[in-house]
PDB file of C-alpha atoms in Angstrom:
ATOM      1  CA  MET A   1      44.016-102.088 -12.173  1.00  0.00           C
ATOM      2  CA  GLU A   2      42.303-104.958 -13.951  1.00  0.00           C
ATOM      3  CA  ARG A   3      40.535-104.021 -17.132  1.00  0.00           C
ATOM      4  CA  GLY A   4      38.196-106.874 -18.049  1.00  0.00           C
ATOM      5  CA  LEU A   5      36.524-105.010 -20.887  1.00  0.00           C
ATOM      6  CA  VAL A   6      35.897-107.323 -23.796  1.00  0.00           C
ATOM      7  CA  LEU A   7      35.297-106.239 -27.342  1.00  0.00           C
ATOM      8  CA  LEU A   8      32.630-108.296 -29.100  1.00  0.00           C
ATOM      9  CA  VAL A   9      32.307-107.713 -32.817  1.00  0.00           C
ATOM     10  CA  ALA A  10      29.987-109.620 -35.123  1.00  0.00           C
ATOM     11  CA  ALA A  11      32.064-108.633 -38.146  1.00  0.00           C
ATOM     12  CA  LEU A  12      34.874-106.216 -38.779  1.00  0.00           C
ATOM     13  CA  VAL A  13      36.052-104.865 -42.106  1.00  0.00           C
ATOM     14  CA  VAL A  14      39.172-102.716 -42.273  1.00  0.00           C
ATOM     15  CA  TYR A  15      38.849-100.319 -45.187  1.00  0.00           C
ATOM     16  CA  VAL A  16      42.094 -99.125 -46.704  1.00  0.00           C
ATOM     17  CA  THR A  17      42.577 -95.424 -47.303  1.00  0.00           C
ATOM     18  CA  PRO A  18      45.815 -93.397 -47.376  1.00  0.00           C
ATOM     19  CA  SER A  19      45.603 -92.569 -43.674  1.00  0.00           C
ATOM     20  CA  VAL A  20      42.328 -93.783 -42.161  1.00  0.00           C
ATOM     21  CA  GLN A  21      41.008 -97.200 -41.185  1.00  0.00           C
ATOM     22  CA  GLY A  22      37.250 -97.493 -40.734  1.00  0.00           C
ATOM     23  CA  THR A  23      35.543-100.280 -38.807  1.00  0.00           C
ATOM     24  CA  ALA A  24      32.075-101.723 -38.440  1.00  0.00           C
ATOM     25  CA  HIS A  25      29.953-100.776 -35.430  1.00  0.00           C
ATOM     26  CA  LEU A  26      31.423-102.129 -32.194  1.00  0.00           C
ATOM     27  CA  SER A  27      29.695-103.522 -29.120  1.00  0.00           C
ATOM     28  CA  PHE A  28      31.123-104.210 -25.674  1.00  0.00           C
ATOM     29  CA  SER A  29      30.699-106.766 -22.890  1.00  0.00           C
ATOM     30  CA  ASN A  30      32.308-107.459 -19.516  1.00  0.00           C
ATOM     31  CA  ASP A  31      32.930-111.137 -20.253  1.00  0.00           C
ATOM     32  CA  THR A  32      36.471-112.517 -20.087  1.00  0.00           C
ATOM     33  CA  VAL A  33      38.618-114.228 -22.690  1.00  0.00           C
ATOM     34  CA  ASP A  34      40.006-117.545 -21.417  1.00  0.00           C
ATOM     35  CA  ILE A  35      42.899-119.040 -23.362  1.00  0.00           C
ATOM     36  CA  THR A  36      44.502-122.324 -22.290  1.00  0.00           C
ATOM     37  CA  ARG A  37      46.641-125.118 -23.729  1.00  0.00           C
ATOM     38  CA  THR A  38      43.693-127.529 -23.633  1.00  0.00           C
ATOM     39  CA  GLY A  39      43.453-129.281 -26.998  1.00  0.00           C
ATOM     40  CA  CYS A  40      46.945-128.370 -28.238  1.00  0.00           C
ATOM     41  CA  GLY A  41      48.118-130.963 -30.759  1.00  0.00           C
ATOM     42  CA  VAL A  42      44.715-132.672 -30.744  1.00  0.00           C
ATOM     43  CA  SER A  43      41.960-130.209 -31.641  1.00  0.00           C
ATOM     44  CA  LYS A  44      43.997-127.058 -32.238  1.00  0.00           C
ATOM     45  CA  LEU A  45      47.436-126.172 -33.610  1.00  0.00           C
ATOM     46  CA  CYS A  46      49.492-124.280 -31.002  1.00  0.00           C
ATOM     47  CA  VAL A  47      52.531-122.041 -31.456  1.00  0.00           C
ATOM     48  CA  GLU A  48      54.183-120.275 -28.537  1.00  0.00           C
ATOM     49  CA  SER A  49      57.269-118.613 -27.115  1.00  0.00           C
ATOM     50  CA  PRO A  50      58.879-119.865 -24.944  1.00  0.00           C
ATOM     51  CA  GLU A  51      58.176-123.485 -25.846  1.00  0.00           C
ATOM     52  CA  ASP A  52      55.238-125.083 -23.984  1.00  0.00           C
ATOM     53  CA  CYS A  53      54.534-121.931 -21.960  1.00  0.00           C
ATOM     54  CA  ASP A  54      51.191-121.606 -20.178  1.00  0.00           C
ATOM     55  CA  PRO A  55      48.910-118.867 -21.587  1.00  0.00           C
ATOM     56  CA  ALA A  56      46.538-119.264 -18.632  1.00  0.00           C
ATOM     57  CA  GLY A  57      49.026-117.904 -16.140  1.00  0.00           C
ATOM     58  CA  GLY A  58      52.598-118.020 -17.381  1.00  0.00           C
ATOM     59  CA  SER A  59      54.298-114.644 -17.311  1.00  0.00           C
ATOM     60  CA  GLY A  60      55.987-113.783 -20.587  1.00  0.00           C
ATOM     61  CA  CYS A  61      54.025-116.367 -22.583  1.00  0.00           C
ATOM     62  CA  LEU A  62      53.302-115.373 -26.186  1.00  0.00           C
ATOM     63  CA  PHE A  63      50.782-117.964 -27.366  1.00  0.00           C
ATOM     64  CA  ALA A  64      48.537-118.594 -30.349  1.00  0.00           C
ATOM     65  CA  SER A  65      46.260-121.428 -31.374  1.00  0.00           C
ATOM     66  CA  VAL A  66      44.669-122.104 -34.762  1.00  0.00           C
ATOM     67  CA  THR A  67      41.623-124.275 -35.455  1.00  0.00           C
ATOM     68  CA  ALA A  68      40.614-124.805 -39.084  1.00  0.00           C
ATOM     69  CA  THR A  69      37.195-125.822 -40.366  1.00  0.00           C
ATOM     70  CA  ILE A  70      37.187-129.321 -41.874  1.00  0.00           C
ATOM     71  CA  PRO A  71      36.516-130.071 -44.656  1.00  0.00           C
ATOM     72  CA  VAL A  72      37.958-127.058 -46.435  1.00  0.00           C
ATOM     73  CA  ALA A  73      35.301-125.171 -48.393  1.00  0.00           C
ATOM     74  CA  PRO A  74      35.837-124.444 -52.107  1.00  0.00           C
ATOM     75  CA  ASN A  75      36.919-120.878 -51.368  1.00  0.00           C
ATOM     76  CA  GLY A  76      39.112-121.773 -48.390  1.00  0.00           C
ATOM     77  CA  THR A  77      38.924-122.601 -44.701  1.00  0.00           C
ATOM     78  CA  THR A  78      37.865-120.539 -41.702  1.00  0.00           C
ATOM     79  CA  LEU A  79      40.597-120.191 -39.089  1.00  0.00           C
ATOM     80  CA  SER A  80      39.600-119.668 -35.456  1.00  0.00           C
ATOM     81  CA  ILE A  81      42.450-117.887 -33.669  1.00  0.00           C
ATOM     82  CA  GLU A  82      43.368-117.476 -30.009  1.00  0.00           C
ATOM     83  CA  LEU A  83      46.161-115.017 -29.221  1.00  0.00           C
ATOM     84  CA  ARG A  84      47.709-114.116 -25.878  1.00  0.00           C
ATOM     85  CA  GLY A  85      50.765-112.036 -25.025  1.00  0.00           C
ATOM     86  CA  GLU A  86      52.147-109.134 -23.027  1.00  0.00           C
ATOM     87  CA  SER A  87      52.779-105.665 -24.390  1.00  0.00           C
ATOM     88  CA  SER A  88      52.104-102.027 -23.627  1.00  0.00           C
ATOM     89  CA  GLY A  89      51.357-101.667 -27.354  1.00  0.00           C
ATOM     90  CA  PHE A  90      50.218-104.653 -29.393  1.00  0.00           C
ATOM     91  CA  ILE A  91      50.702-108.351 -30.031  1.00  0.00           C
ATOM     92  CA  ALA A  92      50.139-109.913 -33.445  1.00  0.00           C
ATOM     93  CA  LEU A  93      49.797-113.151 -35.371  1.00  0.00           C
ATOM     94  CA  GLY A  94      50.970-113.214 -38.981  1.00  0.00           C
ATOM     95  CA  LEU A  95      50.390-115.632 -41.859  1.00  0.00           C
ATOM     96  CA  THR A  96      52.917-115.854 -44.669  1.00  0.00           C
ATOM     97  CA  ALA A  97      54.534-118.273 -47.101  1.00  0.00           C
ATOM     98  CA  ASN A  98      58.090-117.101 -46.396  1.00  0.00           C
ATOM     99  CA  VAL A  99      59.255-114.616 -43.758  1.00  0.00           C
ATOM    100  CA  SER A 100      62.121-113.421 -45.947  1.00  0.00           C
ATOM    101  CA  GLN A 101      60.095-112.597 -49.073  1.00  0.00           C
ATOM    102  CA  GLY A 102      56.567-111.797 -50.203  1.00  0.00           C
ATOM    103  CA  THR A 103      54.116-110.423 -47.654  1.00  0.00           C
ATOM    104  CA  THR A 104      52.707-111.263 -44.232  1.00  0.00           C
ATOM    105  CA  LEU A 105      49.081-110.730 -43.238  1.00  0.00           C
ATOM    106  CA  LEU A 106      49.131-109.372 -39.684  1.00  0.00           C
ATOM    107  CA  PHE A 107      46.239-109.651 -37.247  1.00  0.00           C
ATOM    108  CA  ILE A 108      46.856-107.200 -34.419  1.00  0.00           C
ATOM    109  CA  CYS A 109      45.393-107.077 -30.910  1.00  0.00           C
ATOM    110  CA  GLY A 110      46.483-104.065 -28.898  1.00  0.00           C
ATOM    111  CA  GLN A 111      45.774-101.675 -26.082  1.00  0.00           C
ATOM    112  CA  ASN A 112      45.076 -97.982 -26.618  1.00  0.00           C
ATOM    113  CA  ASN A 113      47.306 -95.982 -24.275  1.00  0.00           C
ATOM    114  CA  LEU A 114      45.232 -92.856 -24.936  1.00  0.00           C
ATOM    115  CA  THR A 115      42.042 -94.406 -23.532  1.00  0.00           C
ATOM    116  CA  ASN A 116      43.271 -96.152 -20.374  1.00  0.00           C
ATOM    117  CA  GLY A 117      44.392 -99.288 -22.178  1.00  0.00           C
ATOM    118  CA  SER A 118      41.172-100.189 -23.992  1.00  0.00           C
ATOM    119  CA  PHE A 119      41.368-103.030 -26.516  1.00  0.00           C
ATOM    120  CA  PHE A 120      41.642-102.467 -30.258  1.00  0.00           C
ATOM    121  CA  PHE A 121      42.010-104.694 -33.324  1.00  0.00           C
ATOM    122  CA  ARG A 122      43.687-104.084 -36.694  1.00  0.00           C
ATOM    123  CA  THR A 123      44.706-105.961 -39.821  1.00  0.00           C
ATOM    124  CA  ARG A 124      47.915-104.945 -41.581  1.00  0.00           C
ATOM    125  CA  GLU A 125      50.213-106.114 -44.362  1.00  0.00           C
ATOM    126  CA  ARG A 126      53.968-106.449 -43.894  1.00  0.00           C
ATOM    127  CA  ILE A 127      56.385-106.474 -46.824  1.00  0.00           C
ATOM    128  CA  ASN A 128      58.884-109.173 -45.823  1.00  0.00           C
ATOM    129  CA  PRO A 129      61.366-108.879 -44.244  1.00  0.00           C
ATOM    130  CA  ASP A 130      60.663-105.241 -43.240  1.00  0.00           C
ATOM    131  CA  SER A 131      59.326-104.490 -39.772  1.00  0.00           C
ATOM    132  CA  ALA A 132      56.974-101.760 -41.001  1.00  0.00           C
ATOM    133  CA  SER A 133      53.423-102.566 -42.136  1.00  0.00           C
ATOM    134  CA  THR A 134      50.632-100.855 -44.047  1.00  0.00           C
ATOM    135  CA  ALA A 135      46.834-100.881 -43.816  1.00  0.00           C
ATOM    136  CA  ASN A 136      45.226-103.951 -45.357  1.00  0.00           C
ATOM    137  CA  GLU A 137      41.593-104.751 -46.063  1.00  0.00           C
ATOM    138  CA  ARG A 138      40.659-108.096 -44.547  1.00  0.00           C
ATOM    139  CA  ILE A 139      37.320-109.386 -43.239  1.00  0.00           C
ATOM    140  CA  VAL A 140      37.614-110.766 -39.705  1.00  0.00           C
ATOM    141  CA  THR A 141      34.628-111.971 -37.674  1.00  0.00           C
ATOM    142  CA  ASP A 142      33.662-112.741 -34.059  1.00  0.00           C
ATOM    143  CA  ILE A 143      36.373-110.627 -32.458  1.00  0.00           C
ATOM    144  CA  ARG A 144      36.640-110.760 -28.666  1.00  0.00           C
ATOM    145  CA  GLY A 145      39.447-109.071 -26.761  1.00  0.00           C
ATOM    146  CA  MET A 146      40.486-107.914 -23.330  1.00  0.00           C
ATOM    147  CA  VAL A 147      43.344-106.091 -21.625  1.00  0.00           C
ATOM    148  CA  ASN A 148      44.505-106.755 -18.068  1.00  0.00           C
ATOM    149  CA  GLY A 149      47.575-104.672 -17.236  1.00  0.00           C
ATOM    150  CA  SER A 150      50.153-105.641 -19.839  1.00  0.00           C
ATOM    151  CA  VAL A 151      48.359-108.885 -20.784  1.00  0.00           C
ATOM    152  CA  ILE A 152      46.389-108.812 -24.030  1.00  0.00           C
ATOM    153  CA  LYS A 153      44.055-111.658 -25.011  1.00  0.00           C
ATOM    154  CA  CYS A 154      41.898-111.956 -28.096  1.00  0.00           C
ATOM    155  CA  GLU A 155      39.932-114.423 -30.190  1.00  0.00           C
ATOM    156  CA  PHE A 156      38.752-113.997 -33.782  1.00  0.00           C
ATOM    157  CA  ASN A 157      37.870-115.876 -36.975  1.00  0.00           C
ATOM    158  CA  ILE A 158      39.500-115.437 -40.391  1.00  0.00           C
ATOM    159  CA  PRO A 159      37.187-116.713 -43.164  1.00  0.00           C
ATOM    160  CA  ASN A 160      38.160-117.945 -46.636  1.00  0.00           C
ATOM    161  CA  VAL A 161      41.854-118.616 -46.019  1.00  0.00           C
ATOM    162  CA  ASN A 162      43.644-120.446 -48.833  1.00  0.00           C
ATOM    163  CA  ALA A 163      47.029-120.734 -50.499  1.00  0.00           C
ATOM    164  CA  THR A 164      46.292-117.791 -52.801  1.00  0.00           C
ATOM    165  CA  ASN A 165      45.426-115.173 -50.200  1.00  0.00           C
ATOM    166  CA  ILE A 166      48.389-116.021 -47.983  1.00  0.00           C
ATOM    167  CA  ALA A 167      50.691-115.907 -51.028  1.00  0.00           C
ATOM    168  CA  SER A 168      51.663-119.541 -50.552  1.00  0.00           C
ATOM    169  CA  ARG A 169      53.514-121.407 -53.274  1.00  0.00           C
ATOM    170  CA  SER A 170      52.797-124.712 -51.560  1.00  0.00           C
ATOM    171  CA  SER A 171      50.547-127.242 -53.226  1.00  0.00           C
ATOM    172  CA  HIS A 172      48.795-127.705 -49.881  1.00  0.00           C
ATOM    173  CA  ALA A 173      45.919-125.246 -49.614  1.00  0.00           C
ATOM    174  CA  THR A 174      46.356-124.746 -45.870  1.00  0.00           C
ATOM    175  CA  THR A 175      50.147-124.612 -45.567  1.00  0.00           C
ATOM    176  CA  ALA A 176      51.533-121.374 -44.131  1.00  0.00           C
ATOM    177  CA  VAL A 177      54.109-119.969 -41.749  1.00  0.00           C
ATOM    178  CA  ILE A 178      52.780-118.551 -38.478  1.00  0.00           C
ATOM    179  CA  VAL A 179      54.728-115.649 -37.004  1.00  0.00           C
ATOM    180  CA  LEU A 180      54.133-114.211 -33.543  1.00  0.00           C
ATOM    181  CA  GLY A 181      55.418-110.885 -32.326  1.00  0.00           C
ATOM    182  CA  ASN A 182      54.685-107.517 -30.812  1.00  0.00           C
ATOM    183  CA  GLY A 183      55.258-103.795 -31.192  1.00  0.00           C
ATOM    184  CA  THR A 184      54.503-100.341 -29.901  1.00  0.00           C
ATOM    185  CA  ALA A 185      51.291 -98.371 -30.348  1.00  0.00           C
ATOM    186  CA  ASN A 186      50.280 -94.735 -30.071  1.00  0.00           C
ATOM    187  CA  GLY A 187      46.565 -94.850 -29.484  1.00  0.00           C
ATOM    188  CA  THR A 188      45.425 -97.246 -32.196  1.00  0.00           C
ATOM    189  CA  ASP A 189      48.290 -96.361 -34.547  1.00  0.00           C
ATOM    190  CA  VAL A 190      50.729 -99.275 -34.545  1.00  0.00           C
ATOM    191  CA  GLY A 191      54.501 -99.105 -34.836  1.00  0.00           C
ATOM    192  CA  ALA A 192      57.029-101.592 -36.191  1.00  0.00           C
ATOM    193  CA  PHE A 193      56.313-105.312 -35.814  1.00  0.00           C
ATOM    194  CA  THR A 194      59.020-107.443 -34.176  1.00  0.00           C
ATOM    195  CA  ILE A 195      58.968-111.193 -34.819  1.00  0.00           C
ATOM    196  CA  ILE A 196      59.454-113.300 -31.690  1.00  0.00           C
ATOM    197  CA  ARG A 197      58.466-116.724 -33.038  1.00  0.00           C
ATOM    198  CA  ASP A 198      58.604-118.130 -36.579  1.00  0.00           C
ATOM    199  CA  SER A 199      56.873-121.523 -36.810  1.00  0.00           C
ATOM    200  CA  GLY A 200      58.207-122.587 -40.198  1.00  0.00           C
ATOM    201  CA  PRO A 201      55.696-124.013 -42.725  1.00  0.00           C
ATOM    202  CA  LEU A 202      52.768-125.780 -41.036  1.00  0.00           C
ATOM    203  CA  ASN A 203      49.583-127.427 -42.219  1.00  0.00           C
ATOM    204  CA  LEU A 204      47.061-125.182 -40.479  1.00  0.00           C
ATOM    205  CA  ALA A 205      44.365-127.855 -40.830  1.00  0.00           C
ATOM    206  CA  ASP A 206      46.417-130.401 -38.855  1.00  0.00           C
ATOM    207  CA  PRO A 207      46.622-129.727 -35.085  1.00  0.00           C
ATOM    208  CA  ALA A 208      49.637-132.070 -34.827  1.00  0.00           C
ATOM    209  CA  SER A 209      51.607-130.665 -37.756  1.00  0.00           C
ATOM    210  CA  ASN A 210      54.293-129.235 -35.445  1.00  0.00           C
ATOM    211  CA  VAL A 211      54.386-132.183 -33.030  1.00  0.00           C
ATOM    212  CA  ASN A 212      57.454-134.467 -32.960  1.00  0.00           C
ATOM    213  CA  GLY A 213      59.137-132.790 -35.920  1.00  0.00           C
ATOM    214  CA  THR A 214      56.268-133.404 -38.339  1.00  0.00           C
ATOM    215  CA  ALA A 215      55.889-129.776 -39.418  1.00  0.00           C
ATOM    216  CA  ALA A 216      55.683-128.629 -43.034  1.00  0.00           C
ATOM    217  CA  ASN A 217      56.300-131.710 -45.180  1.00  0.00           C
ATOM    218  CA  ASN A 218      55.702-134.292 -42.420  1.00  0.00           C
ATOM    219  CA  SER A 219      59.286-135.510 -42.908  1.00  0.00           C
ATOM    220  CA  GLY A 220      59.396-136.734 -39.298  1.00  0.00           C
ATOM    221  CA  GLY A 221      57.663-139.924 -40.351  1.00  0.00           C
ATOM    222  CA  ALA A 222      54.586-139.662 -38.125  1.00  0.00           C
ATOM    223  CA  VAL A 223      51.348-140.932 -39.654  1.00  0.00           C
ATOM    224  CA  GLN A 224      48.851-138.082 -39.935  1.00  0.00           C
ATOM    225  CA  PRO A 225      45.074-138.542 -39.320  1.00  0.00           C
ATOM    226  CA  HIS A 226      44.109-137.974 -42.974  1.00  0.00           C
ATOM    227  CA  ALA A 227      46.657-140.620 -44.013  1.00  0.00           C
ATOM    228  CA  VAL A 228      45.089-143.137 -41.619  1.00  0.00           C
ATOM    229  CA  LEU A 229      41.633-142.489 -43.069  1.00  0.00           C
ATOM    230  CA  LEU A 230      42.946-142.948 -46.595  1.00  0.00           C
ATOM    231  CA  LEU A 231      44.651-146.229 -45.616  1.00  0.00           C
ATOM    232  CA  LEU A 232      41.472-147.564 -44.007  1.00  0.00           C
ATOM    233  CA  SER A 233      39.471-146.683 -47.136  1.00  0.00           C
ATOM    234  CA  VAL A 234      41.895-148.558 -49.373  1.00  0.00           C
ATOM    235  CA  LEU A 235      41.887-151.609 -47.076  1.00  0.00           C
ATOM    236  CA  SER A 236      38.076-151.667 -46.992  1.00  0.00           C
ATOM    237  CA  LEU A 237      37.913-151.503 -50.784  1.00  0.00           C
ATOM    238  CA  LEU A 238      40.379-154.398 -51.116  1.00  0.00           C
ATOM    239  CA  MET A 239      38.355-156.504 -48.667  1.00  0.00           C
ATOM    240  CA  LEU A 240      35.155-155.921 -50.629  1.00  0.00           C
ATOM    241  CA  ARG A 241      36.851-157.040 -53.838  1.00  0.00           C
ATOM    242  CA  ALA A 242      38.338-160.176 -52.249  1.00  0.00           C
TER     243      ALA A 242
END
């Protein structure tokens, strides 16, 4: 039976206690969450498994897109996330500097099997490379989610993301590894997280950073948009001085 219930949240804060996570007041709507490949590589950075799968209708497609605010504010950028996958428990997007060390911030969208598959949202912290995670306090805004059978879809914003709060050692303030995966859930209690896709280091502010082998350090040789703007500025300055 289709469950088109969508969770709309103006702001969510997960408060960390030894065993309890509290949330802000929740409101509900019967709208749907539509996630497509439109804009991939142009206006949004897309990561998926299997490669180039269709989140709008492809069975087995685990898909995420990231859109970063430009320019980056002094305290970081806001990331707008789309996440789609299939699970009887939860799907998750993680941000980390290195999947084999440090930590991963997990943003979890799941279905509550104790309440007829209603949608729930959690933030967690994973100690790499363990599969287990612990409660983590993280402000997330504008959460929308829906469950339809085994398909889970959600959208949310992560404010103030920078190299410090994703434990990145990169000099680029918006460089991070995106991990996608899933796991089991008992009600809203989540089990171990299993990684299905590891993107490698990407510039989250560049929608084309994983296109044609240009991920991470842009070693593929493609000219990035910010490089073109810089080149045009230099050429204009030289022409004015001529």
